PDB file of C-alpha atoms in Angstrom:
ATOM      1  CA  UNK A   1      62.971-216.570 -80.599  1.00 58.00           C
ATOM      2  CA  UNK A   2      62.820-213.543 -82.541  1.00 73.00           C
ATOM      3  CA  UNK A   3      64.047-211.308 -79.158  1.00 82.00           C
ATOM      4  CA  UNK A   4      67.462-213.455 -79.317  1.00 88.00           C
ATOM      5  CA  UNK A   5      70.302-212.224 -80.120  1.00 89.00           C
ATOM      6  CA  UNK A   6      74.476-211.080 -80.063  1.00 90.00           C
ATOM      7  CA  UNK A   7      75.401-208.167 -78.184  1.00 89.00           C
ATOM      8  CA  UNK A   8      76.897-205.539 -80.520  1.00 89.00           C
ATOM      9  CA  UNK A   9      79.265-204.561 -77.806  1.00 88.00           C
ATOM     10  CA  UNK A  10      80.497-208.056 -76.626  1.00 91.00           C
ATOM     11  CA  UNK A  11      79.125-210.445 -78.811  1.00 89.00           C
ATOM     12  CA  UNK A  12      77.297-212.429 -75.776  1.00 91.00           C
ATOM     13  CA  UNK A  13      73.531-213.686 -76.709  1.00 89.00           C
ATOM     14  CA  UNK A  14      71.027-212.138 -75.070  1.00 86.00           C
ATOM     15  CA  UNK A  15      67.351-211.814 -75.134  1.00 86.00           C
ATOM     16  CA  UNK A  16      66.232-208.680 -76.344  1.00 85.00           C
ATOM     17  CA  UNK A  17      63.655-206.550 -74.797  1.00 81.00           C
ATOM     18  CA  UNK A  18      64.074-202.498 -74.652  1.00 82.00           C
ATOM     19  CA  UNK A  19      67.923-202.048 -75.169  1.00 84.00           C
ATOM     20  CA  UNK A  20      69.859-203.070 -78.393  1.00 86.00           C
ATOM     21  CA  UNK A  21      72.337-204.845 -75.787  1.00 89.00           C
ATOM     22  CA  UNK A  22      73.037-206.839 -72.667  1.00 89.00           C
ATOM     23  CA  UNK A  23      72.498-205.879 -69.263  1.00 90.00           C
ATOM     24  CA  UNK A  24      76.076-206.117 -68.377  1.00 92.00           C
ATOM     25  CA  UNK A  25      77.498-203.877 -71.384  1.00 92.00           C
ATOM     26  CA  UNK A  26      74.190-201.524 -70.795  1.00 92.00           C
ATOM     27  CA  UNK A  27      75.995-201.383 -66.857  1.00 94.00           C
ATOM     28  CA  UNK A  28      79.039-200.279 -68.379  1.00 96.00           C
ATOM     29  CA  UNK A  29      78.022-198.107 -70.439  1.00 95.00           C
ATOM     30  CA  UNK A  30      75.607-196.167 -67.635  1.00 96.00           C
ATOM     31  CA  UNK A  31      78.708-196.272 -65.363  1.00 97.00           C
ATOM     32  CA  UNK A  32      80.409-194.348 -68.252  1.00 97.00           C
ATOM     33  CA  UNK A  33      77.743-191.827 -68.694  1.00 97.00           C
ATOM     34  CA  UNK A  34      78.040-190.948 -65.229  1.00 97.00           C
ATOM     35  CA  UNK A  35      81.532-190.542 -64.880  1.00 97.00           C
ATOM     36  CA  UNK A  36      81.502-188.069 -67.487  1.00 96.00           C
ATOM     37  CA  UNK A  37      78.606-186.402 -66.805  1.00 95.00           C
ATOM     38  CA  UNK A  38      80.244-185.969 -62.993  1.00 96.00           C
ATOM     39  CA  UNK A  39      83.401-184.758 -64.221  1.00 96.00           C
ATOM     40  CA  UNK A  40      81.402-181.953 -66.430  1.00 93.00           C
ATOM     41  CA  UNK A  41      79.124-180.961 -63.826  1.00 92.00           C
ATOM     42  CA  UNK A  42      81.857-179.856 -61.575  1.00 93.00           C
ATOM     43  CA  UNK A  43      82.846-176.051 -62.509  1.00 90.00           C
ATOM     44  CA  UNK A  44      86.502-176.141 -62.795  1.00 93.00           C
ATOM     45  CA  UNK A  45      86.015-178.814 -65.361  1.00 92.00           C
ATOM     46  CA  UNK A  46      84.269-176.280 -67.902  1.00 90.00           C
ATOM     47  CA  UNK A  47      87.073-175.215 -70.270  1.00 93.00           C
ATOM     48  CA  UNK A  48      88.057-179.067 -70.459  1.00 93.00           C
ATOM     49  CA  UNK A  49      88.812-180.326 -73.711  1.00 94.00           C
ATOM     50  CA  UNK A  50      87.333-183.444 -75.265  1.00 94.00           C
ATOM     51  CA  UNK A  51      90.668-185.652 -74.681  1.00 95.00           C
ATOM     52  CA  UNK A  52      90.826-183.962 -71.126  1.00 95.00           C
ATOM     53  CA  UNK A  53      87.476-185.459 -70.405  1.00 96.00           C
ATOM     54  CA  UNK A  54      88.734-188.543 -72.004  1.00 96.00           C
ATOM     55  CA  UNK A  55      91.802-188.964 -70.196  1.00 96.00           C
ATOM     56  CA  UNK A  56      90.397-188.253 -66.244  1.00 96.00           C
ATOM     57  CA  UNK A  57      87.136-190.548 -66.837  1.00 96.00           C
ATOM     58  CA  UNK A  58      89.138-192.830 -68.432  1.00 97.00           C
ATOM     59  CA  UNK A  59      85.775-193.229 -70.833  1.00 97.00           C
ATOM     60  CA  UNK A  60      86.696-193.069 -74.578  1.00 96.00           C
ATOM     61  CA  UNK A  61      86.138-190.198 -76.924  1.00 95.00           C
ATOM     62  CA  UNK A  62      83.918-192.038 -79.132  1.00 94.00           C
ATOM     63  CA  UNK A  63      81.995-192.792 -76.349  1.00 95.00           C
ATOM     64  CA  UNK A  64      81.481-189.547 -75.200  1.00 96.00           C
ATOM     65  CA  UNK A  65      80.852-188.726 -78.947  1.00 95.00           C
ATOM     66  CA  UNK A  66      78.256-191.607 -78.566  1.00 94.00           C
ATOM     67  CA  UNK A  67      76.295-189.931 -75.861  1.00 95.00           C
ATOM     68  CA  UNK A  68      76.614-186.382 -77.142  1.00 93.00           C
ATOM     69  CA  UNK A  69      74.857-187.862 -80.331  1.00 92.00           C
ATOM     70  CA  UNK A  70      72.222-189.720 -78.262  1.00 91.00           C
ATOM     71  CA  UNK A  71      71.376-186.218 -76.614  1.00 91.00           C
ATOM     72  CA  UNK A  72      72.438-187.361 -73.049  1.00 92.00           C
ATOM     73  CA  UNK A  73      75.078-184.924 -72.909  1.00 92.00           C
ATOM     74  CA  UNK A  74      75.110-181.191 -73.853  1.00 90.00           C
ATOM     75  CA  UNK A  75      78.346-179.433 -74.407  1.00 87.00           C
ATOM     76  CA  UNK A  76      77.114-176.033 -75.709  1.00 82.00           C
ATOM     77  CA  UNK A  77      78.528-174.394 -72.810  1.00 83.00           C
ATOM     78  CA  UNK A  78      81.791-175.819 -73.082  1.00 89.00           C
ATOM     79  CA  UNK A  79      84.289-173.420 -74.913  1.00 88.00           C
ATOM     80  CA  UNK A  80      86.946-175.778 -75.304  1.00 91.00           C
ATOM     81  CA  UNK A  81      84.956-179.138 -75.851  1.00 91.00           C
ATOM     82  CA  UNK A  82      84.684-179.946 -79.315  1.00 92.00           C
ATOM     83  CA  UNK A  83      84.346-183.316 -81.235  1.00 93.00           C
ATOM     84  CA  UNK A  84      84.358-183.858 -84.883  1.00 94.00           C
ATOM     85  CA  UNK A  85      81.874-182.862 -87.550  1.00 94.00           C
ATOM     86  CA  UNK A  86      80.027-186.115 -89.313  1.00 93.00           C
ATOM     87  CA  UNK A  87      80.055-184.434 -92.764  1.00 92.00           C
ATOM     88  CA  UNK A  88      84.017-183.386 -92.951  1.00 94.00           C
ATOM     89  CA  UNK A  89      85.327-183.823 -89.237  1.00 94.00           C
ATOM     90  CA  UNK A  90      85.687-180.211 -88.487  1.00 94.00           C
ATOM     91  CA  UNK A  91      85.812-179.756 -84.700  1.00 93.00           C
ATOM     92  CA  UNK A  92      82.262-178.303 -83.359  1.00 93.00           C
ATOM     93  CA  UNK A  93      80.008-178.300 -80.126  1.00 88.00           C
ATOM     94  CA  UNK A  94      76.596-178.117 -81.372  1.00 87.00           C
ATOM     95  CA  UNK A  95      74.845-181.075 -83.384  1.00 88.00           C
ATOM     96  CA  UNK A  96      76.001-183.080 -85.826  1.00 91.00           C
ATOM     97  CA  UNK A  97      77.574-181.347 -88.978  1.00 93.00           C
ATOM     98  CA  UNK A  98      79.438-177.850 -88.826  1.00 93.00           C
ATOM     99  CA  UNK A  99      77.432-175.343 -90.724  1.00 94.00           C
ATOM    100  CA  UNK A 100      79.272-175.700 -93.798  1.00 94.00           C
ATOM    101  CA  UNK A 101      78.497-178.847 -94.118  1.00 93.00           C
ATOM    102  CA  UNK A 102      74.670-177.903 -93.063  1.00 92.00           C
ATOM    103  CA  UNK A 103      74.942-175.392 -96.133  1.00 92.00           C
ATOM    104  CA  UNK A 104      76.657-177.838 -98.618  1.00 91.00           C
ATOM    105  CA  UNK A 105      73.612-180.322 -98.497  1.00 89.00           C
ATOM    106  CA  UNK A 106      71.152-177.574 -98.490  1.00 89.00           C
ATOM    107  CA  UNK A 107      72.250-176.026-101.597  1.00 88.00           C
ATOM    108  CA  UNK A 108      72.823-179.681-102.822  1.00 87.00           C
ATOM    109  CA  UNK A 109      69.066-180.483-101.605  1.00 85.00           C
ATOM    110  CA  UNK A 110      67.930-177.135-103.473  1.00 84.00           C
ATOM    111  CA  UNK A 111      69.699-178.048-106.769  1.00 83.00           C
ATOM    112  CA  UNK A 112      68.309-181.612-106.778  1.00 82.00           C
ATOM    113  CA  UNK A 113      64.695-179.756-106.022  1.00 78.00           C
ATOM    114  CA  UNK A 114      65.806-177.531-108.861  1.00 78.00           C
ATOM    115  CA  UNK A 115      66.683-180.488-111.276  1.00 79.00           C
ATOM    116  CA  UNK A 116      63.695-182.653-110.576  1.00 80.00           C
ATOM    117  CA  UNK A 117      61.143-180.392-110.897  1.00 80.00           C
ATOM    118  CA  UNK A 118      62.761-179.283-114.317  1.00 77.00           C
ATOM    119  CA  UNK A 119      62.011-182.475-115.574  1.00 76.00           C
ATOM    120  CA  UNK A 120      58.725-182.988-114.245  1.00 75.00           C
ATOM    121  CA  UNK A 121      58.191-180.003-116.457  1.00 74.00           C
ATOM    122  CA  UNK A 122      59.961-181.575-119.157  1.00 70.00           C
ATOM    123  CA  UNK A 123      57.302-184.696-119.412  1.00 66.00           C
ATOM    124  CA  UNK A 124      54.359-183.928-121.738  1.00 67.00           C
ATOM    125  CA  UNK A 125      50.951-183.444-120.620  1.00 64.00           C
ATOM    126  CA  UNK A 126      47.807-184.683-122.083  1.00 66.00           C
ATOM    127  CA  UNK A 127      44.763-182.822-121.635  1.00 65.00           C
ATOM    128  CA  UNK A 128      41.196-184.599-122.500  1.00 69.00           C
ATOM    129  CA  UNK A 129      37.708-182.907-122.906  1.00 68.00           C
ATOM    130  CA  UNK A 130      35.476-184.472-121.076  1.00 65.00           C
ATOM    131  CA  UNK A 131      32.637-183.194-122.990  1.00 58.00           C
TER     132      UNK A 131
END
């Protein structure tokens, strides 16, 4: 019984196989991909903002948040489509974290480096002849 359990979505049980939810919120949710995924296709819909999408699909930003994260939709090409940063909530259309948050954990990453290998350096050494 280790394949049973709650839907995060609904909170139904179901048996779980290859999806982290049940087959009817999984239906909803592909039904919302595809209605957003439609309205971007069509050209006239390419300067469309992130609430415009919202508000003719009827699908919810997070949720089209959701799939941009999964990959599933691409919004490169979009001028005026942009959704928030996950590092400060700047608006951007590419990835996950604006590139000043990309460079804030870098240089945080390189001082960290920077500090641990200081004290590696720090410990003392012992050297033995094997003679």
């Amino acid at each position: 019984m280790d394949n049973l359990m709650n839907c995060p979505q609904c909170g139904k049980l179901f048996v779980k196989y290859i999806r982290e939810q049940c087959d009817t919120c999984f239906r909803e949710e592909e039904q919302d991909y595809d209605k957003v995924y439609r309205f971007l296709r069509k050209s006239e819909n390419r300067k469309a903002t992130i609430v415009e999408v919202s508000e003719s699909t009827a699908v919810a930003e997070s949720k089209i948040i959701y799939f941009i994260h999964q990959g599933r939709i691409r919004v490169k090409g979009y001028p005026n489509f942009t959704y928030p940063c996950d590092g400060c909530q700047a608006p951007i259309n590419d990835g996950r974290l604006c590139e000043e948050c990309k460079t804030r954990i870098k240089s945080e990453l390189s001082i960290e480096d920077l500090i641990r290998r200081k004290q590696e350096e720090a410990l003392p050494s012992y050297h033995t002849d094997d003679n």
